[in-house]
Coordinates of C-alpha atoms in Angstrom, one line a residue:
Chain A
M89 CA -47.9 -117.0 8.9
V90 CA -51.5 -116.0 8.4
S91 CA -53.2 -114.6 11.5
E92 CA -56.9 -113.9 12.0
L93 CA -58.3 -111.6 9.3
R94 CA -58.7 -108.0 10.4
E95 CA -61.4 -105.8 8.9
P96 CA -59.4 -104.0 6.1
T97 CA -57.9 -107.4 5.2
Y98 CA -61.3 -109.1 5.1
L99 CA -62.8 -106.3 3.0
V100 CA -59.9 -106.3 0.5
L101 CA -60.1 -110.1 0.1
T102 CA -63.9 -109.9 -0.3
A103 CA -63.5 -107.2 -3.0
L104 CA -61.1 -109.5 -4.9
A105 CA -63.3 -112.5 -4.7
D106 CA -65.1 -111.7 -7.9
G107 CA -61.8 -111.5 -9.9
P108 CA -58.7 -109.4 -10.4
L109 CA -58.9 -105.7 -9.6
H110 CA -56.5 -102.7 -9.6
G111 CA -56.0 -100.3 -6.6
Y112 CA -58.7 -97.8 -7.4
A113 CA -61.2 -100.5 -8.3
I114 CA -60.5 -102.2 -4.9
I115 CA -61.2 -98.9 -3.1
G116 CA -64.5 -98.6 -5.1
E117 CA -65.5 -102.2 -4.4
V118 CA -64.8 -101.9 -0.7
S119 CA -67.0 -98.8 -0.5
K120 CA -69.7 -100.6 -2.4
I121 CA -69.6 -103.7 -0.2
T122 CA -69.8 -101.6 3.0
K123 CA -72.5 -99.3 1.5
G124 CA -70.1 -96.3 1.7
Q125 CA -69.3 -96.8 5.4
V126 CA -65.6 -97.7 4.8
T127 CA -63.4 -95.7 2.4
L128 CA -59.9 -97.1 2.1
R129 CA -57.2 -94.6 1.5
A130 CA -54.2 -95.3 -0.7
G131 CA -51.6 -95.6 2.0
S132 CA -53.8 -98.0 4.0
L133 CA -54.7 -100.0 0.9
Y134 CA -51.1 -100.5 -0.2
G135 CA -50.0 -101.3 3.4
T136 CA -52.7 -104.1 3.4
L137 CA -51.8 -105.3 -0.1
D138 CA -48.1 -105.5 0.8
R139 CA -49.0 -107.7 3.8
L140 CA -51.4 -109.9 1.8
V141 CA -48.8 -110.4 -0.9
D142 CA -46.2 -111.2 1.7
E143 CA -48.5 -113.7 3.3
G144 CA -49.3 -115.4 0.0
L145 CA -53.0 -114.5 0.1
V146 CA -53.0 -112.2 -2.9
C147 CA -50.7 -111.9 -5.9
A148 CA -50.2 -109.3 -8.7
T149 CA -51.4 -110.8 -12.0
G150 CA -50.7 -108.1 -14.6
E151 CA -50.3 -104.4 -15.4
E152 CA -51.8 -102.0 -18.0
V153 CA -51.3 -98.3 -18.7
V154 CA -54.6 -96.4 -19.1
E155 CA -54.4 -92.7 -20.1
G156 CA -50.7 -92.7 -19.0
R157 CA -51.5 -94.2 -15.6
L158 CA -50.2 -97.5 -14.4
R159 CA -52.7 -100.0 -13.1
R160 CA -51.5 -103.2 -11.4
Y161 CA -54.1 -105.9 -11.0
Y162 CA -54.3 -108.2 -7.9
T163 CA -56.1 -111.5 -7.5
L164 CA -56.7 -114.0 -4.7
T165 CA -54.4 -117.0 -4.5
E166 CA -55.7 -120.4 -3.6
C167 CA -54.5 -119.8 0.0
G168 CA -56.3 -116.4 0.0
T169 CA -59.6 -118.0 -1.3
A170 CA -59.3 -120.6 1.5
A171 CA -58.6 -118.0 4.2
L172 CA -61.5 -115.8 3.0
S173 CA -63.9 -118.8 2.8
A174 CA -62.9 -120.0 6.3
H175 CA -63.3 -116.5 7.8
A176 CA -66.6 -115.8 6.1
T177 CA -68.0 -119.2 7.2
R178 CA -66.9 -118.4 10.8
M179 CA -68.6 -114.9 10.6
V180 CA -71.8 -116.4 9.3
S181 CA -71.8 -119.0 12.1
V182 CA -71.2 -116.4 14.8
S183 CA -73.8 -114.0 13.3
T184 CA -76.4 -116.8 13.0
E185 CA -75.8 -117.7 16.6
A186 CA -76.1 -114.1 17.7
L187 CA -79.4 -113.7 15.9
R188 CA -80.7 -117.0 17.3
R189 CA -79.8 -115.9 20.8
L190 CA -81.4 -112.5 20.3
N191 CA -84.6 -114.2 19.3
V192 CA -84.7 -116.5 22.3
S193 CA -83.5 -113.8 24.7
P194 CA -85.6 -110.7 23.8
R195 CA -84.5 -108.9 26.9
F196 CA -81.2 -108.2 25.1
A197 CA -82.8 -107.0 21.9
Chain B
M207 CA -49.2 -82.4 -15.4
T208 CA -51.9 -81.0 -13.1
T209 CA -51.3 -79.2 -9.9
L210 CA -52.8 -82.0 -7.9
E211 CA -50.5 -84.5 -9.6
T212 CA -47.5 -82.4 -8.7
H213 CA -48.6 -82.3 -5.1
Y214 CA -49.2 -86.0 -5.0
K215 CA -45.7 -86.6 -6.5
W216 CA -44.3 -84.6 -3.6
L217 CA -46.0 -86.9 -1.2
V218 CA -45.0 -90.1 -3.0
R219 CA -41.3 -88.9 -2.8
L220 CA -41.5 -89.5 0.9
Y221 CA -41.5 -93.3 0.3
P222 CA -38.1 -95.1 0.4
T223 CA -36.5 -95.2 -3.0
A224 CA -36.7 -98.9 -3.5
Y225 CA -40.4 -99.0 -2.6
R226 CA -41.1 -95.9 -4.8
E227 CA -39.5 -97.5 -7.8
Q228 CA -41.7 -100.6 -7.3
R229 CA -45.0 -98.9 -6.4
G230 CA -44.7 -95.1 -6.9
D231 CA -46.5 -94.9 -10.2
E232 CA -49.2 -97.3 -9.1
I233 CA -49.9 -95.4 -5.9
L234 CA -49.9 -92.1 -7.8
S235 CA -52.5 -93.5 -10.3
T236 CA -54.7 -94.8 -7.5
L237 CA -54.5 -91.4 -5.8
L238 CA -55.4 -89.5 -8.9
E239 CA -58.2 -91.8 -9.9
S240 CA -59.8 -91.7 -6.4
T241 CA -59.7 -87.9 -6.1
D242 CA -62.0 -85.3 -7.5
S243 CA -60.2 -83.8 -10.6
E244 CA -61.2 -80.3 -9.6
R245 CA -59.1 -80.5 -6.4
T246 CA -55.6 -78.9 -6.5
W247 CA -54.4 -80.0 -3.1
P248 CA -54.6 -83.5 -1.5
S249 CA -57.1 -83.9 1.4
V250 CA -55.8 -83.8 4.9
G251 CA -56.9 -87.4 5.4
D252 CA -55.0 -88.6 2.3
T253 CA -51.9 -86.7 3.3
V254 CA -51.9 -88.1 6.8
D255 CA -52.5 -91.6 5.5
L256 CA -49.7 -91.4 2.9
V257 CA -47.2 -89.7 5.2
G258 CA -47.9 -92.3 7.9
H259 CA -47.4 -95.2 5.5
A260 CA -44.2 -93.7 4.0
L261 CA -42.8 -93.0 7.5
R262 CA -43.6 -96.6 8.7
L263 CA -41.8 -98.0 5.7
R264 CA -38.8 -95.8 6.3
L265 CA -38.7 -96.8 9.9
G266 CA -39.0 -100.5 8.9
V267 CA -42.3 -101.0 10.7
G268 CA -44.5 -101.5 7.6
E269 CA -47.1 -104.2 8.0
H270 CA -45.1 -106.6 5.7
Q271 CA -41.7 -105.8 7.2
P272 CA -40.2 -108.0 10.0
L273 CA -40.1 -105.2 12.6
G274 CA -43.7 -104.4 11.7
R275 CA -44.7 -108.0 12.2
L276 CA -42.8 -108.0 15.5
F277 CA -44.7 -104.8 16.6
V278 CA -48.0 -106.3 15.6
I279 CA -47.4 -109.2 18.1
V280 CA -45.8 -107.0 20.8
G281 CA -48.1 -104.0 20.6
P282 CA -51.2 -105.4 22.1
C283 CA -49.3 -107.2 24.9
Q284 CA -47.4 -104.1 25.8
L285 CA -50.7 -102.1 25.8
V286 CA -52.2 -104.6 28.2
M287 CA -49.0 -104.1 30.4
A288 CA -49.4 -100.3 30.2
S289 CA -53.0 -100.5 31.3
L290 CA -52.3 -102.9 34.2
M291 CA -49.4 -100.7 35.3
S292 CA -51.7 -97.7 35.2
V293 CA -54.2 -99.4 37.4
I294 CA -51.5 -100.4 39.8
A295 CA -50.1 -96.8 39.8
V296 CA -53.6 -95.3 40.5
V297 CA -54.3 -97.7 43.3
F298 CA -50.9 -98.0 45.0
G299 CA -49.0 -94.9 43.7
E300 CA -51.6 -92.2 43.7
W301 CA -54.8 -93.0 45.7
S302 CA -54.4 -91.1 49.0
P303 CA -56.8 -93.3 51.1
F304 CA -54.2 -96.1 50.5
S305 CA -51.7 -93.9 52.2
P306 CA -50.7 -94.7 55.9
W307 CA -50.3 -91.0 56.5
P308 CA -53.1 -88.6 57.4
W309 CA -51.8 -85.9 54.9
V310 CA -51.4 -85.5 51.2
P311 CA -48.3 -83.7 49.7
P312 CA -48.5 -80.2 48.1
G313 CA -49.2 -80.5 44.4
H314 CA -51.8 -83.2 44.8
L315 CA -54.7 -83.5 42.4
G316 CA -57.9 -84.2 44.5
P317 CA -57.5 -87.6 46.1
F318 CA -54.4 -88.4 44.1
F319 CA -50.8 -87.7 45.1
T320 CA -49.8 -86.3 41.6
A321 CA -51.3 -85.4 38.3
G322 CA -50.4 -88.9 37.0
P323 CA -54.0 -90.2 36.9
I324 CA -54.7 -87.7 34.0
A325 CA -52.6 -90.0 31.8
Y326 CA -53.3 -93.3 33.7
F327 CA -57.0 -93.2 33.1
A328 CA -56.3 -92.7 29.3
W329 CA -54.1 -95.8 29.4
I330 CA -56.8 -97.7 31.2
L331 CA -59.4 -96.6 28.6
A332 CA -57.1 -97.7 25.8
G333 CA -56.8 -101.1 27.4
I334 CA -60.5 -101.5 27.7
S335 CA -60.9 -100.4 24.1
L336 CA -58.4 -103.2 23.1
L337 CA -60.4 -105.7 25.0
L338 CA -63.6 -104.6 23.2
D339 CA -61.8 -105.2 19.9
R340 CA -62.0 -101.6 18.7
P341 CA -58.5 -101.2 17.0
R342 CA -59.0 -97.8 15.4
L343 CA -60.4 -96.3 18.7
T344 CA -57.6 -98.0 20.6
R345 CA -54.9 -96.6 18.4
R346 CA -56.3 -93.1 19.0
L347 CA -56.5 -93.6 22.7
V348 CA -53.0 -94.9 22.9
G349 CA -51.8 -91.8 20.9
L350 CA -53.8 -89.6 23.4
S351 CA -52.3 -91.5 26.3
I352 CA -48.7 -91.0 25.0
V353 CA -49.4 -87.2 24.5
L354 CA -51.0 -86.9 28.0
T355 CA -48.1 -88.8 29.6
A356 CA -45.6 -86.5 27.9
A357 CA -47.7 -83.5 28.8
L358 CA -47.5 -84.3 32.6
V359 CA -44.1 -82.6 32.7
P360 CA -45.3 -79.2 31.5
I361 CA -48.7 -79.6 33.3
G362 CA -46.8 -80.1 36.5
H363 CA -44.7 -77.0 36.0
L364 CA -47.6 -74.8 34.8
F365 CA -50.2 -75.8 37.5
A366 CA -47.7 -76.6 40.4
L367 CA -48.9 -80.2 40.4
G368 CA -46.8 -83.2 41.3
R369 CA -46.0 -85.8 38.7
P370 CA -44.9 -89.4 38.8
A371 CA -41.2 -90.3 38.5
M372 CA -39.8 -89.5 35.0
F373 CA -38.6 -93.1 34.4
Y374 CA -42.1 -94.4 35.0
L375 CA -43.6 -92.0 32.4
L376 CA -40.9 -93.0 29.9
F377 CA -41.7 -96.6 30.6
L378 CA -45.4 -96.1 29.7
V379 CA -44.5 -94.2 26.5
A380 CA -42.1 -97.0 25.5
L381 CA -44.9 -99.6 26.1
G382 CA -47.3 -97.6 23.9
I383 CA -45.1 -97.0 20.9
P384 CA -45.3 -100.5 19.2
Y385 CA -49.1 -100.2 19.1
V386 CA -49.3 -96.8 17.5
A387 CA -46.4 -97.5 15.1
V388 CA -48.3 -100.2 13.2
P389 CA -52.0 -99.8 12.2
N390 CA -54.8 -102.4 12.3
Q391 CA -53.6 -104.4 15.3
G392 CA -56.2 -106.9 16.5
L393 CA -56.4 -108.9 19.7
V394 CA -53.4 -111.0 20.3
W395 CA -55.5 -114.0 21.4
R396 CA -56.9 -114.1 17.9
A397 CA -53.5 -115.2 16.7
T398 CA -53.4 -118.7 15.2
R399 CA -50.2 -119.9 17.0
W400 CA -50.3 -121.1 20.6
S401 CA -47.0 -119.3 21.3
Q402 CA -48.5 -115.9 20.4
K403 CA -51.6 -116.6 22.5
A404 CA -49.3 -117.5 25.4
L405 CA -47.7 -114.1 25.2
L406 CA -50.9 -112.6 26.5
A407 CA -50.0 -114.0 29.9
T408 CA -46.8 -112.2 30.0
P409 CA -48.1 -108.8 31.2
F410 CA -49.8 -110.3 34.2
L411 CA -46.7 -111.9 35.8
P412 CA -44.7 -108.7 36.5
A413 CA -47.9 -106.7 37.2
A414 CA -48.9 -109.3 39.8
A415 CA -45.4 -109.3 41.3
I416 CA -45.6 -105.5 41.6
A417 CA -49.1 -105.5 43.0
L418 CA -48.3 -108.2 45.6
G419 CA -45.0 -106.7 46.5
T420 CA -46.4 -103.2 46.9
A421 CA -49.3 -104.4 48.9
R422 CA -47.0 -106.2 51.3
L423 CA -44.8 -103.1 51.7
G424 CA -47.9 -101.0 52.2
A425 CA -48.8 -103.0 55.3
G426 CA -45.3 -102.3 56.6
G427 CA -45.6 -98.6 56.4
S428 CA -45.0 -97.6 52.7
G429 CA -47.4 -95.6 50.7
P430 CA -48.1 -93.7 47.5
G431 CA -46.1 -91.1 45.7
D432 CA -42.3 -91.5 45.8
F433 CA -42.6 -94.5 48.1
F434 CA -44.3 -96.4 45.3
Y435 CA -42.4 -95.1 42.3
R436 CA -39.0 -95.4 43.8
Y437 CA -38.9 -97.5 47.0
A438 CA -41.6 -100.1 46.2
L439 CA -40.7 -100.6 42.6
G440 CA -37.0 -101.0 43.6
A441 CA -37.9 -103.5 46.3
V442 CA -39.6 -105.8 43.9
A443 CA -36.9 -105.4 41.2
S444 CA -35.3 -108.8 42.1
W445 CA -38.7 -110.6 41.5
I446 CA -39.0 -109.0 38.1
T447 CA -35.3 -109.9 37.4
W448 CA -36.2 -113.6 37.9
I449 CA -39.2 -113.4 35.6
V450 CA -36.9 -111.7 33.0
V451 CA -34.3 -114.5 33.5
A452 CA -37.0 -117.1 32.8
A453 CA -38.1 -115.1 29.7
I454 CA -34.6 -114.9 28.4
V455 CA -34.2 -118.7 28.7
V456 CA -37.4 -119.2 26.7
A457 CA -36.2 -116.6 24.1
M458 CA -32.9 -118.3 23.7
I459 CA -34.5 -121.7 23.2
A460 CA -36.8 -120.1 20.6
V461 CA -33.8 -118.6 18.8
I462 CA -31.9 -121.9 18.8
A463 CA -35.0 -123.7 17.5
G464 CA -35.1 -121.2 14.6
R465 CA -38.1 -119.3 15.9
R466 CA -36.3 -115.9 15.7
L467 CA -39.5 -113.8 15.6
L468 CA -40.7 -115.4 18.8
G469 CA -37.3 -115.0 20.5
A470 CA -37.2 -111.3 19.4
T471 CA -40.8 -110.8 20.6
I472 CA -40.0 -112.1 24.1
A473 CA -36.9 -110.0 24.2
L474 CA -38.7 -106.9 23.1
L475 CA -41.4 -107.5 25.7
C476 CA -38.8 -107.6 28.5
V477 CA -36.8 -104.5 27.4
P478 CA -39.2 -101.9 28.9
W479 CA -39.1 -103.7 32.3
M480 CA -35.3 -103.6 32.3
A481 CA -35.4 -99.9 31.3
L482 CA -37.8 -99.4 34.3
W483 CA -35.3 -101.0 36.7
M484 CA -32.4 -99.2 35.2
G485 CA -34.3 -95.9 35.6
N486 CA -35.1 -96.8 39.2
H487 CA -31.4 -97.8 39.8
F488 CA -30.3 -94.3 38.9
S489 CA -32.7 -93.1 41.6
S490 CA -30.6 -95.2 44.0
Y491 CA -33.4 -97.5 45.2
V492 CA -32.2 -100.7 43.5
S493 CA -29.5 -102.6 45.3
P494 CA -26.0 -102.8 43.5
R495 CA -26.4 -106.5 43.0
D496 CA -29.8 -106.2 41.3
A497 CA -28.5 -103.3 39.3
M498 CA -25.6 -105.4 38.0
A499 CA -28.0 -108.2 37.2
G500 CA -30.2 -105.7 35.4
F501 CA -27.3 -104.5 33.2
V502 CA -26.3 -108.0 32.3
L503 CA -29.9 -109.0 31.4
T504 CA -30.4 -105.9 29.4
G505 CA -27.2 -106.7 27.5
I506 CA -28.5 -110.2 26.7
L507 CA -31.9 -108.9 25.6
L508 CA -30.2 -106.3 23.3
L509 CA -28.0 -109.1 21.9
I510 CA -31.0 -111.2 21.0
L511 CA -32.7 -108.2 19.3
A512 CA -29.4 -107.3 17.5
K513 CA -29.2 -110.9 16.2
F514 CA -32.8 -110.7 15.0
A515 CA -32.0 -107.3 13.3
M516 CA -28.9 -108.7 11.6
T517 CA -30.8 -111.8 10.3
V518 CA -33.5 -109.6 8.9
R519 CA -30.9 -107.3 7.3
R520 CA -29.1 -110.2 5.8
S521 CA -32.2 -111.8 4.3
A522 CA -33.3 -108.3 2.9
L523 CA -29.9 -108.0 1.2
E524 CA -30.1 -111.5 -0.2
Q525 CA -33.5 -110.8 -1.6
A526 CA -32.3 -107.5 -3.1
T527 CA -29.4 -109.3 -4.9

């Protein structure tokens, strides 16, 4: 069951859109995407990843050990790509409409 | 091993063993990579975040766990209920101009019969925040509401103020727990399934029954304070009983149709209401017939939830083997 994407979910899926990433890289990518406005913490990140793996939107693709530290890589599944694409399209549509309305209704600007 | 790594390992030990074996090293690596190497202690934010995540997993309410998914659906619905019940309590249970008597009791708080509105307004704000789709703020406000609701007891003692009936306070706290237990809860009407969207209507049925029933009693000489919390709520108990009976029928149909999560959701939504009537029963304002019906219905609801828990437990064991 895949419900409407919530912000952390949307950000993690967007971070993974360019290719597989490990936990720390996802945190860094989310910070970059949001221009430093959102910093995911480890507990929240793994809570979100657990749910995304459970929903079949993300899967683990491999592991490596760097300087004695385990890195597990995650990537979008086909279902995850479709969900992200659908949500992003909807967001663009709503944002475009909001901007259009702001232009024709300057009293709300 | 650095001091910081030792401290992080202590925190990772809070996770359940099975989860730690699967993810412990990975979480530890992420923590160490994302923290300034000169630090010796984890930041307060990281500590709270990790402890919260580990605790949720231990309680079985992680975002990917069945109970967590149940709470994600139930949480916003019950928060809407708590907000509506707070509005009803402020208007019918506390607001002295609604009273048919020309006096207010000792221990009143301004125009209110008790100190209850201190917590009620927090619940109302949390409901508004939910409607404005601010999940993080909403979660904080629900936490604040729970604390203020619990604090009404010592506040009443310390400042000689009246407080609402204890079972009403426990009812509100029970309604708020699913929302604070699981983070990142969105609006329920964003759900993709029509059955989940329909759940949004559930808080309005009992709330409307109580508002209408209390307004009718009010015209007949009832009023705020104990008249609302005990007599008025007791008087509309049978209406709520019928709503719960209808909900149980739907829940059982859902369970038979293999929609166990939906069945358990409906059952969990009904439990606080039955707890409210049971609490009221012990205050002797529910008739023995309604009380008996309440015990039977509560038993059926608990059976549905136990069946859900057993199914979840069985599937978890099957996955483990």
